[in-house]
CSV table of C-alpha atoms and ligand atoms in Angstrom, one decimal:
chain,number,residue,atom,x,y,z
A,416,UNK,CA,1.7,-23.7,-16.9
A,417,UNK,CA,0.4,-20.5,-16.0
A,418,UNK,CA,1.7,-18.4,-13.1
A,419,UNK,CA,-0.3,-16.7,-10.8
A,420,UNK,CA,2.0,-14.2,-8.4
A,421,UNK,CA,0.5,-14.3,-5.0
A,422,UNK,CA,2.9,-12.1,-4.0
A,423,UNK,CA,2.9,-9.3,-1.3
A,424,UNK,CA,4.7,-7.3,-2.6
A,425,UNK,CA,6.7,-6.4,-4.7
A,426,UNK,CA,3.9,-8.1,-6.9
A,427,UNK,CA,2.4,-8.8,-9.7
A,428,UNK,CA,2.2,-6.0,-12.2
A,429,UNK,CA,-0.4,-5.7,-15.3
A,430,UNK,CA,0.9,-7.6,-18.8
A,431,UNK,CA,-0.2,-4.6,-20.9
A,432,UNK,CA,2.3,-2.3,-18.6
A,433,UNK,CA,5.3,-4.9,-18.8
A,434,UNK,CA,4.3,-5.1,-22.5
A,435,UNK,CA,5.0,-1.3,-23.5
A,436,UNK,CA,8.0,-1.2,-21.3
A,437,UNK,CA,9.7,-3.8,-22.6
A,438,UNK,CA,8.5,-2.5,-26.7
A,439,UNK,CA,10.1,1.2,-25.4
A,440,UNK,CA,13.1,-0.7,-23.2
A,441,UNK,CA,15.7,0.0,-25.8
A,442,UNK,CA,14.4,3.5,-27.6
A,443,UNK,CA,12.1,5.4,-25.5
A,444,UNK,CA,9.7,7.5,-27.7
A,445,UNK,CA,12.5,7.9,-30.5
A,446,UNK,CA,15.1,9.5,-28.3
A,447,UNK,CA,17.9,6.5,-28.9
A,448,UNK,CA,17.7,6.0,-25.2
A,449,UNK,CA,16.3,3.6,-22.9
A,450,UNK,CA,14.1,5.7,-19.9
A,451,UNK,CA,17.2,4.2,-18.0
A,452,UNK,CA,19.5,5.9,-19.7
A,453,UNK,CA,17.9,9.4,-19.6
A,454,UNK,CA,18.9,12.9,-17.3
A,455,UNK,CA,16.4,13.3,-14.8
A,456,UNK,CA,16.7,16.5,-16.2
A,457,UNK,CA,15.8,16.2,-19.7
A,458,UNK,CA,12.9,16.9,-21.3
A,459,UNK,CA,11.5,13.2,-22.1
A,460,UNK,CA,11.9,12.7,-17.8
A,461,UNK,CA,10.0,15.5,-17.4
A,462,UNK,CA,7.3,14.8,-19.1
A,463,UNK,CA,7.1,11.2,-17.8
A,464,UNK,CA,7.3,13.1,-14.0
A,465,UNK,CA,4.5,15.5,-15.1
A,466,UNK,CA,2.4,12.7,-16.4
A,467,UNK,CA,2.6,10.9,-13.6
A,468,UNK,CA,1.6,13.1,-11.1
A,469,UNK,CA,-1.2,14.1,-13.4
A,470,UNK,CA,-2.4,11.2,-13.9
A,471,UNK,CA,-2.6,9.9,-10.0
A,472,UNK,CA,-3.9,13.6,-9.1
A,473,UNK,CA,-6.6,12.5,-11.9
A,474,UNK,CA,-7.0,8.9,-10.2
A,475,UNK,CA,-7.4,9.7,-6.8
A,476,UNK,CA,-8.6,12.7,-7.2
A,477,UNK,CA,-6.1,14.9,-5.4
A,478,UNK,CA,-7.4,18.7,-4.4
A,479,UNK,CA,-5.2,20.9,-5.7
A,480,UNK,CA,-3.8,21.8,-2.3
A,481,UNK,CA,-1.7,18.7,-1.8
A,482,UNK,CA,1.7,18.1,-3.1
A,483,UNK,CA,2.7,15.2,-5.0
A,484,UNK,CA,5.9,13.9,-4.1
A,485,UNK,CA,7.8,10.9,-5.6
A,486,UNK,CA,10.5,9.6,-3.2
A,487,UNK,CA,12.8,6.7,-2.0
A,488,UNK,CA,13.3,4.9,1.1
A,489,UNK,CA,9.9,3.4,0.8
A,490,UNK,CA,7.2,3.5,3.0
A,491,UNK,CA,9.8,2.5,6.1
A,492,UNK,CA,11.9,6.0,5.8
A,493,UNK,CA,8.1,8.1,6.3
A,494,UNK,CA,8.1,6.4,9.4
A,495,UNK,CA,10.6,9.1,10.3
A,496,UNK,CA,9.9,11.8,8.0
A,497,UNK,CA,6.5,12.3,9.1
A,498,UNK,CA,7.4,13.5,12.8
A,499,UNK,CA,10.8,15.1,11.5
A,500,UNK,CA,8.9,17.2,9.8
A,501,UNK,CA,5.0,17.2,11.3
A,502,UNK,CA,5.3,16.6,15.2
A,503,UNK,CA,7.9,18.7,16.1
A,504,UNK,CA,7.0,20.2,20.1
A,505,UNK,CA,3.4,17.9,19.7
A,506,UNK,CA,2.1,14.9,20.2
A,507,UNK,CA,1.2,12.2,17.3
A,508,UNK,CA,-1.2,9.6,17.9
A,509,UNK,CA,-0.8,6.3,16.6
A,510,UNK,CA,-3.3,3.5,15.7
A,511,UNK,CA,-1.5,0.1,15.8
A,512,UNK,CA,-4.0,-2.7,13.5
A,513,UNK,CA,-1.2,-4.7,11.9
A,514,UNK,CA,2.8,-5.3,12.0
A,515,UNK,CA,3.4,-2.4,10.1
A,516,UNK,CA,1.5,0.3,12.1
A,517,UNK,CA,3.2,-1.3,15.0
A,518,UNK,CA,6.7,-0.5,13.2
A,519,UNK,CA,5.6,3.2,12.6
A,520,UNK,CA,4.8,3.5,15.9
A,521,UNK,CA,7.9,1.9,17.2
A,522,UNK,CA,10.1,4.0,15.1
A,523,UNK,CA,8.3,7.1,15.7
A,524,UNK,CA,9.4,6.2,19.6
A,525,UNK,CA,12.8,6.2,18.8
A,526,UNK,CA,12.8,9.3,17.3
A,527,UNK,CA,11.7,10.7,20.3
A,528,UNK,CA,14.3,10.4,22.2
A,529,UNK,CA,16.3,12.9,20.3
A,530,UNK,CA,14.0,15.2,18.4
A,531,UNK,CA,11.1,17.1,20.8
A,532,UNK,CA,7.5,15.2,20.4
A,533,UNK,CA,5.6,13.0,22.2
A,534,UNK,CA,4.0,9.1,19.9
A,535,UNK,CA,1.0,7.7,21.8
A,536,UNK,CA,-0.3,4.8,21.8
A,537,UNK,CA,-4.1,5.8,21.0
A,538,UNK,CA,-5.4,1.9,20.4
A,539,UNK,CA,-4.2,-1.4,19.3
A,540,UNK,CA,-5.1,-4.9,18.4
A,541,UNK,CA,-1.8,-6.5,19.1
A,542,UNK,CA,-3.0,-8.6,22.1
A,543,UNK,CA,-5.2,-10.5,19.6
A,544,UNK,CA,-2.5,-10.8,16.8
A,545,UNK,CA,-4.4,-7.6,14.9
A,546,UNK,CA,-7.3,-10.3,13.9
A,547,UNK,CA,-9.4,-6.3,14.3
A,548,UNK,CA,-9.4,-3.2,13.9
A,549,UNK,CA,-9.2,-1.6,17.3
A,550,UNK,CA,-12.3,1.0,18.7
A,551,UNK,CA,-10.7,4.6,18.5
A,552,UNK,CA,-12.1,7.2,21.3
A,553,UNK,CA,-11.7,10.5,19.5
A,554,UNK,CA,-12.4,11.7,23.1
A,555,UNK,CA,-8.8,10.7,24.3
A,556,UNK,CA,-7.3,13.2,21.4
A,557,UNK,CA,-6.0,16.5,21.9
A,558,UNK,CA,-7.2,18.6,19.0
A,559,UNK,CA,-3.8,20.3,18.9
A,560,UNK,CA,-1.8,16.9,18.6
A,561,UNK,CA,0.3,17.1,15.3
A,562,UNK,CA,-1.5,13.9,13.5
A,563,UNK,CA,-3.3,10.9,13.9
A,564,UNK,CA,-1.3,8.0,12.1
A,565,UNK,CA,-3.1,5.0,11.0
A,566,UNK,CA,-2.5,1.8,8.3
A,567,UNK,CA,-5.1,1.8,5.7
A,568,UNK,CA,-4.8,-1.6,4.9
A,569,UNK,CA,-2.3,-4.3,6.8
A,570,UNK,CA,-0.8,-6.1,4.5
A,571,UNK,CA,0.6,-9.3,6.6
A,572,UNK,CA,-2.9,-9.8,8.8
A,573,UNK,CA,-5.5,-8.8,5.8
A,574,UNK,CA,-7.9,-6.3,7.6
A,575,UNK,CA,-8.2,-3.0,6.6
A,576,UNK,CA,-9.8,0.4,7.4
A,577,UNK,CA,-12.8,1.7,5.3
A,578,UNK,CA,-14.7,4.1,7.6
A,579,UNK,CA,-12.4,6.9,8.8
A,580,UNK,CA,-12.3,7.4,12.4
A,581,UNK,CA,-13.3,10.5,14.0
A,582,UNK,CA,-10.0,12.3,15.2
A,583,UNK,CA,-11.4,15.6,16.9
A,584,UNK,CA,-10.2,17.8,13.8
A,585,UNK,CA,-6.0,16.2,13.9
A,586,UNK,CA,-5.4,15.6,10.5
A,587,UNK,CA,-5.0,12.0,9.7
A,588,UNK,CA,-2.3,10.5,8.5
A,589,UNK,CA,-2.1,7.2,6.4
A,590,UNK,CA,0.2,4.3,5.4
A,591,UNK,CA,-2.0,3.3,2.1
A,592,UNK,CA,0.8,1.3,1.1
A,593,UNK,CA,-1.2,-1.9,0.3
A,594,UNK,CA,-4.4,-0.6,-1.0
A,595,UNK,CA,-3.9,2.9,-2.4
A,596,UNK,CA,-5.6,2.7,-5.9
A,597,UNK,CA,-7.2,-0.6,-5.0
A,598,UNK,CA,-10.3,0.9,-2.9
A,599,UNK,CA,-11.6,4.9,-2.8
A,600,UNK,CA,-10.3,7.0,0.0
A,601,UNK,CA,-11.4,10.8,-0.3
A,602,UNK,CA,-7.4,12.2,-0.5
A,603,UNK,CA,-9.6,15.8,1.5
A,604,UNK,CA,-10.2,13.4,4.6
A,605,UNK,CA,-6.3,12.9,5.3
A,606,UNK,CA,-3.4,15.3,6.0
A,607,UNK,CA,-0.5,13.5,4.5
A,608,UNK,CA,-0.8,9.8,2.2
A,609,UNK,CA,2.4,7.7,1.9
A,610,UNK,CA,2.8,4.8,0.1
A,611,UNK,CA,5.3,2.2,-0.9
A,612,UNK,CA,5.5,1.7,-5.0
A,613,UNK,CA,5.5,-1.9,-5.1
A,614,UNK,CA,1.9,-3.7,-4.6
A,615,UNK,CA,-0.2,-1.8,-6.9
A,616,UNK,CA,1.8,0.6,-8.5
A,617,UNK,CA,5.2,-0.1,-10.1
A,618,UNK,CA,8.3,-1.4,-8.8
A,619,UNK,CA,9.8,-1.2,-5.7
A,620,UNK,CA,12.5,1.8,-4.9
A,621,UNK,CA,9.2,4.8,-5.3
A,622,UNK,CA,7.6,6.3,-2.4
A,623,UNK,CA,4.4,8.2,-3.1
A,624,UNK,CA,3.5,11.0,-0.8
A,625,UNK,CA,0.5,12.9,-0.9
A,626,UNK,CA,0.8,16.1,1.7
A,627,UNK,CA,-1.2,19.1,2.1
A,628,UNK,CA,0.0,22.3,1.7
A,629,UNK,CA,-0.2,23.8,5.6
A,630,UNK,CA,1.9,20.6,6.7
A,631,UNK,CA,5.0,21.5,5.0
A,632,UNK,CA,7.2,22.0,7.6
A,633,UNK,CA,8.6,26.1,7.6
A,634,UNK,CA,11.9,25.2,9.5
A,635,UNK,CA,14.9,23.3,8.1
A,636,UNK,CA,15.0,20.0,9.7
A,637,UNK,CA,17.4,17.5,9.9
A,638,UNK,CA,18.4,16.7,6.3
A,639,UNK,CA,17.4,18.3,2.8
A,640,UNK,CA,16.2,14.9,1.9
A,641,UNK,CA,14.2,14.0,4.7
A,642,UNK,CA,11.9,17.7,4.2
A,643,UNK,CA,9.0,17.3,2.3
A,644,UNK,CA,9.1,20.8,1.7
A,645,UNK,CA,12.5,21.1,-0.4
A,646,UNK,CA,10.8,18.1,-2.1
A,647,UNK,CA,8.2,20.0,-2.8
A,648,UNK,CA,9.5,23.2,-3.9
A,649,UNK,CA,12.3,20.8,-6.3
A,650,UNK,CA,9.3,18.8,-8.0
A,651,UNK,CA,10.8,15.6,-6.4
A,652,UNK,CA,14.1,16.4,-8.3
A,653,UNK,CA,16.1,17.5,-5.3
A,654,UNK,CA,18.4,14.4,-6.1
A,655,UNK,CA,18.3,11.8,-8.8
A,656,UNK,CA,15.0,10.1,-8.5
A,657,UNK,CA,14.0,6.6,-9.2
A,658,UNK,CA,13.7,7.9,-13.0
A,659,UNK,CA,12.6,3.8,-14.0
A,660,UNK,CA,10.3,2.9,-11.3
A,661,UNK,CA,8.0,6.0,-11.9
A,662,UNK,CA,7.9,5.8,-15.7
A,663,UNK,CA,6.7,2.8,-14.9
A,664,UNK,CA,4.0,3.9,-12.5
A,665,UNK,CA,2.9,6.4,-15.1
A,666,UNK,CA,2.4,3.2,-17.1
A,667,UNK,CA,0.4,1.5,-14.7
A,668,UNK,CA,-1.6,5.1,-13.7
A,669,UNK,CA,-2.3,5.1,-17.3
A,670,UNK,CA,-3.8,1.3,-17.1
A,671,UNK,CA,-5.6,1.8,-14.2
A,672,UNK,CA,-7.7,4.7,-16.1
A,673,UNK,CA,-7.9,3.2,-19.2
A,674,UNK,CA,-9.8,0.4,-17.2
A,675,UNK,CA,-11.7,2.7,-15.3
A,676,UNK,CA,-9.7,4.5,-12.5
A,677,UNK,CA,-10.2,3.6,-8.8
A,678,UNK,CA,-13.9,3.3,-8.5
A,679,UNK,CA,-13.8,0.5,-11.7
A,680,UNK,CA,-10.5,-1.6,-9.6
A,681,UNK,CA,-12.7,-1.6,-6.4
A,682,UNK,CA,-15.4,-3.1,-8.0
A,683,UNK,CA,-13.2,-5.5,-9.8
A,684,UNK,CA,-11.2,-5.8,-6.0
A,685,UNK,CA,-14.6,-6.2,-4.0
A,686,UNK,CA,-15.7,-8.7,-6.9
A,687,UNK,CA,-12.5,-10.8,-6.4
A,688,UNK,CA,-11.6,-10.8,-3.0
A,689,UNK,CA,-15.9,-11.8,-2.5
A,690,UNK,CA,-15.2,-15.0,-4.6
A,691,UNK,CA,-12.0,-16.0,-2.1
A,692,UNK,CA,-14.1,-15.0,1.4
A,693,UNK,CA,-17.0,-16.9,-0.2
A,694,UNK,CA,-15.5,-19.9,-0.7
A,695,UNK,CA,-13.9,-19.6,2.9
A,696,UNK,CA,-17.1,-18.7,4.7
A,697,UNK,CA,-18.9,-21.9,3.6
A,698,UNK,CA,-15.9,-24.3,4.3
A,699,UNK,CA,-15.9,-25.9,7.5
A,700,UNK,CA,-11.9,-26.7,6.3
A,701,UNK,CA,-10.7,-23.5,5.5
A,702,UNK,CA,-10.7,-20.5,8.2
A,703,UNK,CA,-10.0,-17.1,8.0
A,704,UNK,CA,-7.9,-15.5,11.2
A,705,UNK,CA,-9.8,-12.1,10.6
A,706,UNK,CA,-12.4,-12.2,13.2
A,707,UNK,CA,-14.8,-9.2,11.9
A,708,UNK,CA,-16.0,-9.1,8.1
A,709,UNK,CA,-16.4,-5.4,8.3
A,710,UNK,CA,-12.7,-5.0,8.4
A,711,UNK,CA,-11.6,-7.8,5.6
A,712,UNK,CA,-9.1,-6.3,3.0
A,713,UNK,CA,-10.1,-6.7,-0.7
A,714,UNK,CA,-5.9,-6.6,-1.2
A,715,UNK,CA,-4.5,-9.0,1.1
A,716,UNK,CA,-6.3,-12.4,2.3
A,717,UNK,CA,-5.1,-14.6,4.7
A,718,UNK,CA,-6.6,-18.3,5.4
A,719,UNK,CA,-5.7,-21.4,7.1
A,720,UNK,CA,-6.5,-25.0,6.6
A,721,UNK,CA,-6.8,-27.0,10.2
A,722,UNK,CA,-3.3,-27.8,10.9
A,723,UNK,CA,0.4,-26.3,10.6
A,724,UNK,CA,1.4,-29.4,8.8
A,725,UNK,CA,-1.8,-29.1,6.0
A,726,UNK,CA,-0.8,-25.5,5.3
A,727,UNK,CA,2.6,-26.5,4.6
A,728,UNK,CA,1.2,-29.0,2.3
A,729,UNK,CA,-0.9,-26.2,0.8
A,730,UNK,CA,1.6,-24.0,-0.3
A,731,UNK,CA,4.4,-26.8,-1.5
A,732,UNK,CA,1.4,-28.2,-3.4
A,733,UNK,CA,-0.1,-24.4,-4.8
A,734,UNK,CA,3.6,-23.7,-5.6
A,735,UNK,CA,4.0,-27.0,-8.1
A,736,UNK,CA,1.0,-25.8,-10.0
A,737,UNK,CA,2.2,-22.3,-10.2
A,738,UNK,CA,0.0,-20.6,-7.5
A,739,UNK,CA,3.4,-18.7,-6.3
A,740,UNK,CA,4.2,-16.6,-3.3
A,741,UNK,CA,0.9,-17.5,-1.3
A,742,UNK,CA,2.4,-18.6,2.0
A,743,UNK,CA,1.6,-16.4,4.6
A,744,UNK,CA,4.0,-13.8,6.4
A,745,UNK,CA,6.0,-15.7,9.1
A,746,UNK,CA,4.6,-13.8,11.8
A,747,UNK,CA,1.0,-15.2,11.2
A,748,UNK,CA,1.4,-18.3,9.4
A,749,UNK,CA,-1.1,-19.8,7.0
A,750,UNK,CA,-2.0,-19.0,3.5
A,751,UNK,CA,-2.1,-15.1,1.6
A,752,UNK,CA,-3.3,-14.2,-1.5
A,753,UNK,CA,-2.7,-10.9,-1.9
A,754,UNK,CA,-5.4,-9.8,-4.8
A,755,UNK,CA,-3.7,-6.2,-6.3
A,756,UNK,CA,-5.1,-4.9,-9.1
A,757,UNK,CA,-3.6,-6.5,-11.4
A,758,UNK,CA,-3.8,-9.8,-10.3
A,759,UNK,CA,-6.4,-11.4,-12.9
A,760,UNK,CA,-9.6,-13.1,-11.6
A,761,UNK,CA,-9.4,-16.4,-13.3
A,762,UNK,CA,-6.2,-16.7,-11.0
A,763,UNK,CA,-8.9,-16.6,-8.2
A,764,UNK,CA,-11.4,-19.1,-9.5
A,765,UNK,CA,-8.4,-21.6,-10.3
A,766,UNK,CA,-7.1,-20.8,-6.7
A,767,UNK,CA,-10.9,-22.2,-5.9
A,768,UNK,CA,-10.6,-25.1,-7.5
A,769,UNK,CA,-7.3,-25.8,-6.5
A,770,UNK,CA,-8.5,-25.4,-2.7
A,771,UNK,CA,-11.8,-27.7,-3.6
A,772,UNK,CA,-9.7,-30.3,-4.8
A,773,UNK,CA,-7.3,-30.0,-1.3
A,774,UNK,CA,-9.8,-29.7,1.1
A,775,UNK,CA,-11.6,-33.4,-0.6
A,776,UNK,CA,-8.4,-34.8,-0.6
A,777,UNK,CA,-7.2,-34.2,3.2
A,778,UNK,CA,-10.6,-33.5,5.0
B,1025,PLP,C1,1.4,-1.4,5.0
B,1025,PLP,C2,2.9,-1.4,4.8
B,1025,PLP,N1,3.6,-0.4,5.3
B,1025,PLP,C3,4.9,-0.3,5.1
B,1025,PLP,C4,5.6,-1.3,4.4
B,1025,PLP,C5,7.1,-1.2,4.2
B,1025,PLP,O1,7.4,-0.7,3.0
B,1025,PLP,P1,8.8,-0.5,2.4
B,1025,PLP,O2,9.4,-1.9,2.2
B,1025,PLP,O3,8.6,0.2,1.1
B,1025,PLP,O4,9.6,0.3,3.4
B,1025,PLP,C6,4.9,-2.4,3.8
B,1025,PLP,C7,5.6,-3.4,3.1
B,1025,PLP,O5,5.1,-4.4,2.7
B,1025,PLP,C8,3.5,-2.4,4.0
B,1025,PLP,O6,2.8,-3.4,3.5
């Protein structure tokens, strides 16, 4: 049976990449070691670090005025190190279109209470269960507010944002966690990129961050780790990084250009995810909870049959027949397929088919 990994995240990663892993698991490139095994200080890690930041720089395009930091904590732990080390005395505007931007903005409020800056609330979908992307009024910004945070693409509710919003010159800020490398995003429009490794770029345990070079904070903050700028200045070797989860994104940085970089995976993700929202559109059984097509995510797509008792059909049945992980996130329900790069299309059109056959058989 073939298995198709619906999965969220951490997901689904590209055979090829698992392939040459698992061929250098043992001896990487004739040193007798495994890349587990090796000093983050050797020679062989540095290289594999260099690589890798080359090789996303390449991808995405990144002007040579940004950093390129490779952390841990994930994507939760920026939810603090961006005002630690960006918002100090200011305020830092918050756009709140999914779960997640909602926890960035609820975490930055903590914060606040003992370090000196002020979240705001600039707009929010959360009284429709984020089924939009909120209207932002650039008017209500204060050109001298520290940043404008927003969620690129929201993972549990499947809408994402495209067209940047207008932010009266405050850099903006951006939790690409879900579809960094899937769709094209000019790195120049933003101030600072974070990202959690583990949807389309390795395994979980790396944090990508992407900052620019007048961000990094001049002061010491509260803790060496938490300063992007002694990040910076160490080459992300301040500590012992997650030396396996970034070879491995050097393996899938490689894949991804040896297929056609970003621009070739957003066709591929547009062709995809079009197949799935097809099929949806023109079923009067199937629905999908995102109420504008404009703001559909090409990464993450969530659907529901009629009833609370056929979705839990759906996904017992989908599971049998090795459609994995496609239940929805508890807080919304339904169906996901989350469609990363390297999630293979003939795992869409079976999906199709699969969903034919279940909508003839309980219409
Ligand atoms: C958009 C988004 N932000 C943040 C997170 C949290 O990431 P982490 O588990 O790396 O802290 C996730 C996890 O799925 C996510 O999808």
């Amino acid at each position: 049976m073939t298995i198709y990994n619906f999965s969220a995240g951490p997901a689904v990663l590209p055979k090829p990449v698992l392939e040459k892993a698992q061929a250098e698991f043992l001896d990487y490139n004739h040193s007798g070691m495994s890349v587990m095994e090796l000093s983050h200080r050797s020679k062989e890690f540095d290289d594999i670090i260099k690589d890798a930041e080359k090789l996303l720089r390449e991808l995405m395009a990144i002007p040579d005025n940004y950093k390129v930091l490779f952390l841990q904590g994930g994507a939760s732990t920026q939810f603090s190190m961006l005002p630690l080390n960006l918002a100090k005395g200011r305020k830092a505007y918050y756009v709140v279109a999914g779960s997640w931007g909602k926890k960035a903005y609820t975490e930055a409020v903590k914060l606040s209470k003992t370090i000196p800056f002020e979240p705001v609330l600039l707009a929010s979908s959360e009284d429709t269960v984020y089924d939009h992307i909120p209207e932002i009024d650039s008017q209500q910004i204060d050109k001298d507010a520290a940043y404008v945070h927003i969620t690129t693409n929201n993972t549990i509710e499947g809408t994402a944002i495209y067209d940047l919003p207008e932010t009266n010159g405050v850099p903006i800020v951006a939790d690409m966690s879900s579809n960094i490398l899937a769709v094209r995003y000019n790195v120049a429009d933003f101030g600072l990129i974070y990202a959690g490794a583990q949807k389309n770029i390795g395994p979980a345990g790396v944090t990508i961050v992407i900052v620019r070079d007048d961000l990094l904070n001049d002061e010491p903050v509260l803790s060496s780790m938490l300063d992007y700028r002694i990040q910076a200045d160490a080459g992300s070797l301040y500590n012992t990084p997650p030396t396996y989860g970034i070879y491995i994104a050097k393996l899938v940085f490689e894949w991804v250009k040896e297929l056609g970089g970003v621009d070739a995976m957003e066709k591929i993700n547009r062709e995809k995810s079009g197949l799935l929202y097809d099929f949806i559109e023109q079923s009067d059984f199937y629905s999908s909870p995102v109420k504008t097509p404009k703001d559909r995510s090409v990464a993450n797509i969530p659907f529901v049959t009629p009833s609370k008792d056929l979705d839990a059909e759906f996904v017992a049945q989908a599971d049998a027949l090795g459609f994995k992980n496609i239940k929805g996130h508890r807080s919304v329900g339904g169906m996901r397929a989350s469609l990363y790069n390297a999630f293979p299309c003939q795992g869409v059109l079976d999906l199709l088919e699969f969903m034919k056959k279940f909508e003839e058989e309980n219409k």
